[in-house]
Structures are given as structure tokens and as C-alpha cells.
mmCIF file of the C-alpha atoms, coordinates in Angstrom:
data_MODEL
# 
_entry.id   MODEL 
# 
loop_
_atom_site.group_PDB 
_atom_site.id 
_atom_site.type_symbol 
_atom_site.label_atom_id 
_atom_site.label_alt_id 
_atom_site.label_comp_id 
_atom_site.label_asym_id 
_atom_site.label_entity_id 
_atom_site.label_seq_id 
_atom_site.pdbx_PDB_ins_code 
_atom_site.Cartn_x 
_atom_site.Cartn_y 
_atom_site.Cartn_z 
_atom_site.occupancy 
_atom_site.B_iso_or_equiv 
_atom_site.pdbx_formal_charge 
_atom_site.auth_seq_id 
_atom_site.auth_comp_id 
_atom_site.auth_asym_id 
_atom_site.auth_atom_id 
_atom_site.pdbx_PDB_model_num 
ATOM 1   C CA . MET A 1 1   ? 68.469 -87.656 -39.526 1.00 0.00 ? 1   MET A CA 1 
ATOM 2   C CA . SER A 1 2   ? 67.652 -89.003 -36.104 1.00 0.00 ? 2   SER A CA 1 
ATOM 3   C CA . LYS A 1 3   ? 64.535 -90.810 -34.952 1.00 0.00 ? 3   LYS A CA 1 
ATOM 4   C CA . LYS A 1 4   ? 63.138 -87.562 -33.554 1.00 0.00 ? 4   LYS A CA 1 
ATOM 5   C CA . ASP A 1 5   ? 63.181 -85.919 -36.991 1.00 0.00 ? 5   ASP A CA 1 
ATOM 6   C CA . ALA A 1 6   ? 59.753 -85.611 -38.600 1.00 0.00 ? 6   ALA A CA 1 
ATOM 7   C CA . ILE A 1 7   ? 60.365 -84.374 -42.122 1.00 0.00 ? 7   ILE A CA 1 
ATOM 8   C CA . SER A 1 8   ? 57.343 -84.444 -44.404 1.00 0.00 ? 8   SER A CA 1 
ATOM 9   C CA . LYS A 1 9   ? 57.767 -83.797 -48.116 1.00 0.00 ? 9   LYS A CA 1 
ATOM 10  C CA . ALA A 1 10  ? 55.275 -83.348 -50.902 1.00 0.00 ? 10  ALA A CA 1 
ATOM 11  C CA . SER A 1 11  ? 56.103 -84.643 -54.364 1.00 0.00 ? 11  SER A CA 1 
ATOM 12  C CA . ARG A 1 12  ? 58.738 -82.952 -56.524 1.00 0.00 ? 12  ARG A CA 1 
ATOM 13  C CA . VAL A 1 13  ? 61.067 -81.787 -53.749 1.00 0.00 ? 13  VAL A CA 1 
ATOM 14  C CA . PHE A 1 14  ? 64.822 -81.464 -54.246 1.00 0.00 ? 14  PHE A CA 1 
ATOM 15  C CA . ILE A 1 15  ? 67.207 -81.684 -51.282 1.00 0.00 ? 15  ILE A CA 1 
ATOM 16  C CA . ALA A 1 16  ? 70.903 -81.400 -52.142 1.00 0.00 ? 16  ALA A CA 1 
ATOM 17  C CA . PRO A 1 17  ? 73.033 -84.207 -50.686 1.00 0.00 ? 17  PRO A CA 1 
ATOM 18  C CA . SER A 1 18  ? 75.026 -81.756 -48.541 1.00 0.00 ? 18  SER A CA 1 
ATOM 19  C CA . ALA A 1 19  ? 71.965 -80.045 -47.032 1.00 0.00 ? 19  ALA A CA 1 
ATOM 20  C CA . VAL A 1 20  ? 71.128 -80.813 -43.396 1.00 0.00 ? 20  VAL A CA 1 
ATOM 21  C CA . LEU A 1 21  ? 67.506 -81.024 -42.235 1.00 0.00 ? 21  LEU A CA 1 
ATOM 22  C CA . GLU A 1 22  ? 66.727 -81.720 -38.603 1.00 0.00 ? 22  GLU A CA 1 
ATOM 23  C CA . GLY A 1 23  ? 63.525 -81.700 -36.563 1.00 0.00 ? 23  GLY A CA 1 
ATOM 24  C CA . SER A 1 24  ? 59.911 -81.095 -37.532 1.00 0.00 ? 24  SER A CA 1 
ATOM 25  C CA . ILE A 1 25  ? 60.014 -79.803 -41.117 1.00 0.00 ? 25  ILE A CA 1 
ATOM 26  C CA . HIS A 1 26  ? 57.266 -79.651 -43.763 1.00 0.00 ? 26  HIS A CA 1 
ATOM 27  C CA . LEU A 1 27  ? 58.231 -79.099 -47.411 1.00 0.00 ? 27  LEU A CA 1 
ATOM 28  C CA . GLU A 1 28  ? 55.517 -78.484 -50.002 1.00 0.00 ? 28  GLU A CA 1 
ATOM 29  C CA . SER A 1 29  ? 55.832 -79.434 -53.687 1.00 0.00 ? 29  SER A CA 1 
ATOM 30  C CA . GLU A 1 30  ? 58.525 -77.949 -55.932 1.00 0.00 ? 30  GLU A CA 1 
ATOM 31  C CA . VAL A 1 31  ? 60.622 -76.816 -52.965 1.00 0.00 ? 31  VAL A CA 1 
ATOM 32  C CA . SER A 1 32  ? 64.392 -76.921 -53.373 1.00 0.00 ? 32  SER A CA 1 
ATOM 33  C CA . ILE A 1 33  ? 66.968 -76.975 -50.592 1.00 0.00 ? 33  ILE A CA 1 
ATOM 34  C CA . TRP A 1 34  ? 70.444 -76.354 -52.003 1.00 0.00 ? 34  TRP A CA 1 
ATOM 35  C CA . HIS A 1 35  ? 74.017 -77.298 -51.118 1.00 0.00 ? 35  HIS A CA 1 
ATOM 36  C CA . GLY A 1 36  ? 75.211 -76.658 -47.595 1.00 0.00 ? 36  GLY A CA 1 
ATOM 37  C CA . ALA A 1 37  ? 71.880 -75.293 -46.395 1.00 0.00 ? 37  ALA A CA 1 
ATOM 38  C CA . VAL A 1 38  ? 70.968 -76.121 -42.797 1.00 0.00 ? 38  VAL A CA 1 
ATOM 39  C CA . LEU A 1 39  ? 67.313 -76.275 -41.721 1.00 0.00 ? 39  LEU A CA 1 
ATOM 40  C CA . ARG A 1 40  ? 66.881 -76.854 -37.976 1.00 0.00 ? 40  ARG A CA 1 
ATOM 41  C CA . ALA A 1 41  ? 63.558 -77.220 -36.233 1.00 0.00 ? 41  ALA A CA 1 
ATOM 42  C CA . ASP A 1 42  ? 64.705 -78.316 -32.786 1.00 0.00 ? 42  ASP A CA 1 
ATOM 43  C CA . GLU A 1 43  ? 61.741 -76.708 -31.038 1.00 0.00 ? 43  GLU A CA 1 
ATOM 44  C CA . GLY A 1 44  ? 58.777 -75.976 -33.266 1.00 0.00 ? 44  GLY A CA 1 
ATOM 45  C CA . THR A 1 45  ? 57.852 -76.642 -36.872 1.00 0.00 ? 45  THR A CA 1 
ATOM 46  C CA . LEU A 1 46  ? 59.574 -75.263 -39.929 1.00 0.00 ? 46  LEU A CA 1 
ATOM 47  C CA . PHE A 1 47  ? 57.281 -74.820 -42.966 1.00 0.00 ? 47  PHE A CA 1 
ATOM 48  C CA . ILE A 1 48  ? 58.497 -74.131 -46.519 1.00 0.00 ? 48  ILE A CA 1 
ATOM 49  C CA . GLY A 1 49  ? 55.727 -73.279 -49.013 1.00 0.00 ? 49  GLY A CA 1 
ATOM 50  C CA . ARG A 1 50  ? 55.239 -74.532 -52.566 1.00 0.00 ? 50  ARG A CA 1 
ATOM 51  C CA . GLY A 1 51  ? 57.831 -73.468 -55.120 1.00 0.00 ? 51  GLY A CA 1 
ATOM 52  C CA . SER A 1 52  ? 60.206 -71.853 -52.631 1.00 0.00 ? 52  SER A CA 1 
ATOM 53  C CA . ASN A 1 53  ? 63.971 -72.250 -52.737 1.00 0.00 ? 53  ASN A CA 1 
ATOM 54  C CA . ILE A 1 54  ? 66.498 -72.141 -49.930 1.00 0.00 ? 54  ILE A CA 1 
ATOM 55  C CA . GLN A 1 55  ? 69.825 -71.499 -51.628 1.00 0.00 ? 55  GLN A CA 1 
ATOM 56  C CA . ASP A 1 56  ? 73.364 -72.643 -50.859 1.00 0.00 ? 56  ASP A CA 1 
ATOM 57  C CA . LEU A 1 57  ? 74.743 -72.128 -47.340 1.00 0.00 ? 57  LEU A CA 1 
ATOM 58  C CA . CYS A 1 58  ? 71.551 -70.714 -45.805 1.00 0.00 ? 58  CYS A CA 1 
ATOM 59  C CA . LEU A 1 59  ? 70.774 -71.253 -42.133 1.00 0.00 ? 59  LEU A CA 1 
ATOM 60  C CA . VAL A 1 60  ? 67.059 -71.553 -41.345 1.00 0.00 ? 60  VAL A CA 1 
ATOM 61  C CA . HIS A 1 61  ? 66.333 -72.146 -37.640 1.00 0.00 ? 61  HIS A CA 1 
ATOM 62  C CA . CYS A 1 62  ? 63.167 -72.138 -35.522 1.00 0.00 ? 62  CYS A CA 1 
ATOM 63  C CA . GLU A 1 63  ? 62.930 -69.898 -32.490 1.00 0.00 ? 63  GLU A CA 1 
ATOM 64  C CA . GLU A 1 64  ? 61.649 -71.974 -29.591 1.00 0.00 ? 64  GLU A CA 1 
ATOM 65  C CA . ALA A 1 65  ? 58.133 -73.358 -30.111 1.00 0.00 ? 65  ALA A CA 1 
ATOM 66  C CA . LYS A 1 66  ? 57.044 -70.441 -32.329 1.00 0.00 ? 66  LYS A CA 1 
ATOM 67  C CA . GLY A 1 67  ? 58.099 -72.177 -35.517 1.00 0.00 ? 67  GLY A CA 1 
ATOM 68  C CA . LEU A 1 68  ? 59.162 -70.630 -38.777 1.00 0.00 ? 68  LEU A CA 1 
ATOM 69  C CA . HIS A 1 69  ? 57.150 -70.005 -41.947 1.00 0.00 ? 69  HIS A CA 1 
ATOM 70  C CA . VAL A 1 70  ? 58.399 -69.446 -45.487 1.00 0.00 ? 70  VAL A CA 1 
ATOM 71  C CA . GLY A 1 71  ? 55.515 -68.783 -47.894 1.00 0.00 ? 71  GLY A CA 1 
ATOM 72  C CA . GLN A 1 72  ? 55.012 -69.879 -51.492 1.00 0.00 ? 72  GLN A CA 1 
ATOM 73  C CA . ASP A 1 73  ? 57.393 -68.928 -54.314 1.00 0.00 ? 73  ASP A CA 1 
ATOM 74  C CA . VAL A 1 74  ? 59.962 -67.403 -51.955 1.00 0.00 ? 74  VAL A CA 1 
ATOM 75  C CA . THR A 1 75  ? 63.667 -67.158 -52.760 1.00 0.00 ? 75  THR A CA 1 
ATOM 76  C CA . VAL A 1 76  ? 66.061 -67.163 -49.804 1.00 0.00 ? 76  VAL A CA 1 
ATOM 77  C CA . GLY A 1 77  ? 69.411 -66.134 -51.302 1.00 0.00 ? 77  GLY A CA 1 
ATOM 78  C CA . HIS A 1 78  ? 72.809 -67.727 -50.749 1.00 0.00 ? 78  HIS A CA 1 
ATOM 79  C CA . GLY A 1 79  ? 74.138 -67.470 -47.211 1.00 0.00 ? 79  GLY A CA 1 
ATOM 80  C CA . ALA A 1 80  ? 71.050 -65.850 -45.687 1.00 0.00 ? 80  ALA A CA 1 
ATOM 81  C CA . ILE A 1 81  ? 70.166 -66.510 -42.037 1.00 0.00 ? 81  ILE A CA 1 
ATOM 82  C CA . VAL A 1 82  ? 66.494 -66.842 -41.114 1.00 0.00 ? 82  VAL A CA 1 
ATOM 83  C CA . HIS A 1 83  ? 66.008 -67.270 -37.365 1.00 0.00 ? 83  HIS A CA 1 
ATOM 84  C CA . GLY A 1 84  ? 62.463 -67.651 -36.050 1.00 0.00 ? 84  GLY A CA 1 
ATOM 85  C CA . ALA A 1 85  ? 60.927 -65.411 -38.717 1.00 0.00 ? 85  ALA A CA 1 
ATOM 86  C CA . PHE A 1 86  ? 57.837 -65.314 -40.940 1.00 0.00 ? 86  PHE A CA 1 
ATOM 87  C CA . ILE A 1 87  ? 58.206 -64.736 -44.697 1.00 0.00 ? 87  ILE A CA 1 
ATOM 88  C CA . GLY A 1 88  ? 55.132 -64.104 -46.859 1.00 0.00 ? 88  GLY A CA 1 
ATOM 89  C CA . ASP A 1 89  ? 54.457 -65.376 -50.396 1.00 0.00 ? 89  ASP A CA 1 
ATOM 90  C CA . GLU A 1 90  ? 56.401 -64.183 -53.466 1.00 0.00 ? 90  GLU A CA 1 
ATOM 91  C CA . THR A 1 91  ? 59.195 -62.566 -51.509 1.00 0.00 ? 91  THR A CA 1 
ATOM 92  C CA . LEU A 1 92  ? 62.942 -62.330 -52.152 1.00 0.00 ? 92  LEU A CA 1 
ATOM 93  C CA . ILE A 1 93  ? 65.432 -62.501 -49.291 1.00 0.00 ? 93  ILE A CA 1 
ATOM 94  C CA . GLY A 1 94  ? 68.772 -61.320 -50.668 1.00 0.00 ? 94  GLY A CA 1 
ATOM 95  C CA . MET A 1 95  ? 72.118 -63.069 -50.301 1.00 0.00 ? 95  MET A CA 1 
ATOM 96  C CA . GLY A 1 96  ? 73.610 -62.772 -46.840 1.00 0.00 ? 96  GLY A CA 1 
ATOM 97  C CA . ALA A 1 97  ? 70.532 -61.098 -45.344 1.00 0.00 ? 97  ALA A CA 1 
ATOM 98  C CA . ILE A 1 98  ? 69.773 -61.817 -41.680 1.00 0.00 ? 98  ILE A CA 1 
ATOM 99  C CA . LEU A 1 99  ? 66.261 -62.055 -40.219 1.00 0.00 ? 99  LEU A CA 1 
ATOM 100 C CA . LEU A 1 100 ? 66.215 -62.158 -36.427 1.00 0.00 ? 100 LEU A CA 1 
ATOM 101 C CA . ALA A 1 101 ? 63.679 -63.767 -34.092 1.00 0.00 ? 101 ALA A CA 1 
ATOM 102 C CA . GLY A 1 102 ? 60.101 -62.615 -34.406 1.00 0.00 ? 102 GLY A CA 1 
ATOM 103 C CA . SER A 1 103 ? 60.695 -60.582 -37.552 1.00 0.00 ? 103 SER A CA 1 
ATOM 104 C CA . ARG A 1 104 ? 58.089 -60.677 -40.313 1.00 0.00 ? 104 ARG A CA 1 
ATOM 105 C CA . VAL A 1 105 ? 58.416 -60.010 -44.020 1.00 0.00 ? 105 VAL A CA 1 
ATOM 106 C CA . GLY A 1 106 ? 55.139 -59.566 -45.878 1.00 0.00 ? 106 GLY A CA 1 
ATOM 107 C CA . ALA A 1 107 ? 54.083 -60.845 -49.289 1.00 0.00 ? 107 ALA A CA 1 
ATOM 108 C CA . GLY A 1 108 ? 55.627 -59.369 -52.419 1.00 0.00 ? 108 GLY A CA 1 
ATOM 109 C CA . CYS A 1 109 ? 58.660 -57.943 -50.616 1.00 0.00 ? 109 CYS A CA 1 
ATOM 110 C CA . ILE A 1 110 ? 62.389 -57.687 -51.122 1.00 0.00 ? 110 ILE A CA 1 
ATOM 111 C CA . LEU A 1 111 ? 64.919 -57.655 -48.284 1.00 0.00 ? 111 LEU A CA 1 
ATOM 112 C CA . ALA A 1 112 ? 68.144 -56.586 -49.978 1.00 0.00 ? 112 ALA A CA 1 
ATOM 113 C CA . ALA A 1 113 ? 71.383 -58.558 -49.866 1.00 0.00 ? 113 ALA A CA 1 
ATOM 114 C CA . GLY A 1 114 ? 73.388 -58.078 -46.681 1.00 0.00 ? 114 GLY A CA 1 
ATOM 115 C CA . SER A 1 115 ? 70.521 -56.448 -44.793 1.00 0.00 ? 115 SER A CA 1 
ATOM 116 C CA . LEU A 1 116 ? 69.758 -57.054 -41.117 1.00 0.00 ? 116 LEU A CA 1 
ATOM 117 C CA . LEU A 1 117 ? 66.098 -57.225 -40.086 1.00 0.00 ? 117 LEU A CA 1 
ATOM 118 C CA . PRO A 1 118 ? 66.095 -56.727 -36.301 1.00 0.00 ? 118 PRO A CA 1 
ATOM 119 C CA . GLU A 1 119 ? 64.205 -58.824 -33.793 1.00 0.00 ? 119 GLU A CA 1 
ATOM 120 C CA . GLY A 1 120 ? 60.462 -58.168 -34.007 1.00 0.00 ? 120 GLY A CA 1 
ATOM 121 C CA . ALA A 1 121 ? 60.698 -55.868 -37.060 1.00 0.00 ? 121 ALA A CA 1 
ATOM 122 C CA . VAL A 1 122 ? 57.861 -56.036 -39.605 1.00 0.00 ? 122 VAL A CA 1 
ATOM 123 C CA . ILE A 1 123 ? 58.057 -55.342 -43.337 1.00 0.00 ? 123 ILE A CA 1 
ATOM 124 C CA . PRO A 1 124 ? 54.525 -54.703 -44.665 1.00 0.00 ? 124 PRO A CA 1 
ATOM 125 C CA . ASP A 1 125 ? 53.375 -56.315 -47.921 1.00 0.00 ? 125 ASP A CA 1 
ATOM 126 C CA . GLY A 1 126 ? 54.813 -54.862 -51.117 1.00 0.00 ? 126 GLY A CA 1 
ATOM 127 C CA . GLU A 1 127 ? 57.897 -53.077 -49.792 1.00 0.00 ? 127 GLU A CA 1 
ATOM 128 C CA . VAL A 1 128 ? 61.646 -53.125 -50.495 1.00 0.00 ? 128 VAL A CA 1 
ATOM 129 C CA . TRP A 1 129 ? 63.926 -52.773 -47.468 1.00 0.00 ? 129 TRP A CA 1 
ATOM 130 C CA . MET A 1 130 ? 67.698 -52.601 -47.167 1.00 0.00 ? 130 MET A CA 1 
ATOM 131 C CA . GLY A 1 131 ? 70.467 -51.737 -44.743 1.00 0.00 ? 131 GLY A CA 1 
ATOM 132 C CA . THR A 1 132 ? 71.762 -52.579 -41.301 1.00 0.00 ? 132 THR A CA 1 
ATOM 133 C CA . PRO A 1 133 ? 69.365 -52.215 -39.647 1.00 0.00 ? 133 PRO A CA 1 
ATOM 134 C CA . ALA A 1 134 ? 66.996 -52.588 -42.590 1.00 0.00 ? 134 ALA A CA 1 
ATOM 135 C CA . ARG A 1 135 ? 64.763 -49.638 -43.433 1.00 0.00 ? 135 ARG A CA 1 
ATOM 136 C CA . LYS A 1 136 ? 62.145 -49.052 -46.108 1.00 0.00 ? 136 LYS A CA 1 
ATOM 137 C CA . LEU A 1 137 ? 63.643 -48.035 -49.429 1.00 0.00 ? 137 LEU A CA 1 
ATOM 138 C CA . ARG A 1 138 ? 60.491 -47.972 -51.577 1.00 0.00 ? 138 ARG A CA 1 
ATOM 139 C CA . GLU A 1 139 ? 57.413 -49.890 -52.710 1.00 0.00 ? 139 GLU A CA 1 
ATOM 140 C CA . THR A 1 140 ? 57.895 -52.944 -54.917 1.00 0.00 ? 140 THR A CA 1 
ATOM 141 C CA . THR A 1 141 ? 57.336 -52.346 -58.614 1.00 0.00 ? 141 THR A CA 1 
ATOM 142 C CA . PRO A 1 142 ? 55.837 -54.615 -61.270 1.00 0.00 ? 142 PRO A CA 1 
ATOM 143 C CA . GLU A 1 143 ? 59.432 -55.199 -62.441 1.00 0.00 ? 143 GLU A CA 1 
ATOM 144 C CA . ASP A 1 144 ? 60.419 -56.321 -58.927 1.00 0.00 ? 144 ASP A CA 1 
ATOM 145 C CA . MET A 1 145 ? 57.519 -58.762 -58.811 1.00 0.00 ? 145 MET A CA 1 
ATOM 146 C CA . ALA A 1 146 ? 58.474 -60.149 -62.226 1.00 0.00 ? 146 ALA A CA 1 
ATOM 147 C CA . ARG A 1 147 ? 62.035 -60.688 -60.937 1.00 0.00 ? 147 ARG A CA 1 
ATOM 148 C CA . ILE A 1 148 ? 60.773 -62.454 -57.794 1.00 0.00 ? 148 ILE A CA 1 
ATOM 149 C CA . ARG A 1 149 ? 58.539 -64.744 -59.858 1.00 0.00 ? 149 ARG A CA 1 
ATOM 150 C CA . SER A 1 150 ? 61.348 -65.385 -62.333 1.00 0.00 ? 150 SER A CA 1 
ATOM 151 C CA . SER A 1 151 ? 63.712 -66.442 -59.537 1.00 0.00 ? 151 SER A CA 1 
ATOM 152 C CA . SER A 1 152 ? 61.192 -68.907 -58.145 1.00 0.00 ? 152 SER A CA 1 
ATOM 153 C CA . ALA A 1 153 ? 60.440 -70.299 -61.613 1.00 0.00 ? 153 ALA A CA 1 
ATOM 154 C CA . HIS A 1 154 ? 64.167 -70.616 -62.383 1.00 0.00 ? 154 HIS A CA 1 
ATOM 155 C CA . TYR A 1 155 ? 64.791 -72.795 -59.344 1.00 0.00 ? 155 TYR A CA 1 
ATOM 156 C CA . GLN A 1 156 ? 61.715 -74.888 -60.080 1.00 0.00 ? 156 GLN A CA 1 
ATOM 157 C CA . GLU A 1 157 ? 63.202 -75.534 -63.538 1.00 0.00 ? 157 GLU A CA 1 
ATOM 158 C CA . GLN A 1 158 ? 66.589 -76.352 -62.011 1.00 0.00 ? 158 GLN A CA 1 
ATOM 159 C CA . ILE A 1 159 ? 65.144 -79.131 -59.881 1.00 0.00 ? 159 ILE A CA 1 
ATOM 160 C CA . LYS A 1 160 ? 63.525 -80.761 -62.913 1.00 0.00 ? 160 LYS A CA 1 
ATOM 161 C CA . GLU A 1 161 ? 67.061 -81.477 -64.141 1.00 0.00 ? 161 GLU A CA 1 
ATOM 162 C CA . ARG A 1 162 ? 67.962 -83.219 -60.887 1.00 0.00 ? 162 ARG A CA 1 
ATOM 163 C CA . ASN A 1 163 ? 66.571 -86.217 -59.095 1.00 0.00 ? 163 ASN A CA 1 
ATOM 164 C CA . TYR A 1 164 ? 63.725 -85.462 -56.752 1.00 0.00 ? 164 TYR A CA 1 
ATOM 165 C CA . GLU A 1 165 ? 63.895 -86.915 -53.248 1.00 0.00 ? 165 GLU A CA 1 
# 
């Protein structure tokens, strides 16, 4: 980290030793940032909400001064790219998914693995999208929401076994 970095962390945050965090970043409690993840907030603030997890090899990068928001209890799957996007609470971003600048994913959503959410695209609350470009597949089900909550809870349990930063 350089002197210009302004990383604020609540209690019970796990940052893997190989993760890179740079710029103005706020991490709420029970957040986990896993191996090889890169969080860059060169221009703007990057916010990660309580209980969210950014998995291995993700790239999370602010778009200019607009910032980037990841809500509470969000899972961002391995290798996903989130560039200048907004992600609502209790949402699952699948492995290898790409969210381009200005895109928005509502609360209680799933963006399937490998999907591409184009610049400025909006996924309303409670929907499942997939594809390249991503399109609505269906509404989320109670089973989907249970899976999203289970993923968040699983990673919160995982960090209890490791040393918090």
C-alpha cells in the first residue's frame, strides 16, 4: 500500500496475503477478500458491504470518480471482473462474470457464471440473468435466495478459521 491508500476496515475482516488493495476502500465487518483478488480504487471509493466475499482472482475496479458499491451478503465468484458497477444486497455474481462500467445489479439477484453485463445495463431486484450479453432468464426463487445466503454464510464461517486483519 502507498501513502495515498485510504483503506478502512471494520472488525472481523479477512484479507488474504496475496490480495492487492489500492486506493480509497471501505470494508464492513465480516468481509473476506480472497487469494489473488485485486481491488483498485484509483479514482473514487470502493465500498464492500457487511458479510460479502470477493473470491480468488477477482478484479474489482472503480470507474473514474463514480465509485463502486458491493452490498451486504454478496458473493463475487472466482475470477469475476467488476468494473465501476453497483451490486445490491444478497446477490450472487457467478465465476468469471464481467460487469462493465455503469452496470447495476439489484438486490436478490444472480448473474450466472461467465456472463457479460454490458455497460449501463440494469438487472432489477429479484432476477436471474445469464449469457453474453446477459439477458433475463427468470425470477429468483426461494431456493435461489437460500443458496445466496448459504454462500455468504459459508465464507463468513471460513474467515473465522483464519486470522482477521
